[in-house]
Coordinates of C-alpha atoms in Angstrom, one line a residue:
M1 CA 0.0 0.0 0.1
L2 CA 2.7 2.4 0.5
L3 CA 4.3 1.9 -2.5
E4 CA 1.2 2.4 -4.2
Q5 CA 0.4 5.7 -2.3
K6 CA 4.1 6.9 -3.5
R7 CA 3.3 6.1 -6.9
N8 CA 0.2 8.1 -6.5
N9 CA 2.0 11.2 -5.2
I10 CA 4.4 11.0 -8.2
N11 CA 1.7 10.8 -10.6
Q12 CA 0.3 14.0 -9.3
I13 CA 3.2 15.8 -9.2
N14 CA 3.7 14.6 -12.9
N15 CA 0.5 15.9 -13.6
E16 CA 1.7 19.7 -12.2
L17 CA 4.9 19.2 -14.1
I18 CA 3.0 18.9 -17.4
A19 CA 1.1 21.6 -16.5
L20 CA 3.6 23.9 -15.6
L21 CA 5.9 22.6 -18.5
E22 CA 3.2 23.8 -21.1
K23 CA 2.9 26.8 -19.5
R24 CA 6.2 27.5 -20.0
F25 CA 6.7 26.3 -23.7
D26 CA 3.9 28.8 -24.4
L27 CA 5.9 31.6 -23.1
C28 CA 8.5 30.5 -25.1
K29 CA 6.5 30.3 -28.2
D30 CA 5.5 33.8 -27.8
I31 CA 9.3 34.8 -27.1
G32 CA 10.3 33.5 -30.1
K33 CA 7.8 35.4 -32.0
I34 CA 9.3 38.5 -30.6
K35 CA 12.7 37.2 -31.2
A36 CA 11.8 36.6 -34.6
Q37 CA 10.2 40.3 -35.1
N38 CA 13.2 42.0 -33.5
N39 CA 15.7 39.8 -35.5
L40 CA 17.1 38.5 -32.2
P41 CA 18.7 35.2 -31.8
I42 CA 17.1 32.4 -29.9
F43 CA 20.1 31.5 -27.8
D44 CA 21.3 33.6 -25.1
E45 CA 24.1 32.2 -23.3
N46 CA 24.5 34.6 -20.9
R47 CA 20.7 34.0 -19.7
E48 CA 20.9 30.3 -19.8
Q49 CA 24.2 30.4 -17.5
I50 CA 22.6 32.7 -15.0
I51 CA 19.1 30.5 -14.9
L52 CA 21.3 27.3 -14.6
K53 CA 23.5 28.9 -11.5
Q54 CA 19.9 29.9 -10.1
V55 CA 18.4 26.3 -10.0
E56 CA 21.2 24.6 -8.9
E57 CA 21.8 26.9 -5.8
Q58 CA 18.1 26.8 -5.3
S59 CA 18.2 23.0 -4.8
T60 CA 19.0 21.9 -1.4
N61 CA 18.8 18.3 -2.1
Y62 CA 19.8 17.5 -5.8
P63 CA 21.3 20.2 -7.5
K64 CA 23.3 18.6 -10.2
E65 CA 20.0 16.6 -11.1
V66 CA 17.7 19.8 -11.0
K67 CA 21.0 21.5 -13.0
N68 CA 20.5 18.7 -15.9
V69 CA 16.8 18.7 -16.2
F70 CA 16.7 22.3 -16.3
Q71 CA 19.1 22.0 -19.4
T72 CA 16.8 19.8 -21.5
I73 CA 14.4 22.2 -20.6
M74 CA 16.0 24.8 -21.8
Q75 CA 16.8 23.0 -25.0
Q76 CA 13.4 22.1 -25.6
A77 CA 12.6 25.7 -25.4
K78 CA 14.9 26.6 -28.0
N79 CA 13.1 24.1 -30.0
I80 CA 9.9 25.7 -29.7
E81 CA 11.2 29.4 -30.3

């Protein structure tokens, strides 16, 4: 029963993550349009490094893992932009 409860909790978190990622990607699409209108590059290395540093510092238990996840999220965001 404990295993099932933990898995249900993970399923709930997954649903929340999906909703948040979709919101984030919608914003990325909007940003991509703004960048295109202003002839700006998709990739901003400085901003990406700032974000990665922030998420790594904010994670108290899994900084490297969280950083890796955000690297993947940002790569997908660039693809969407």
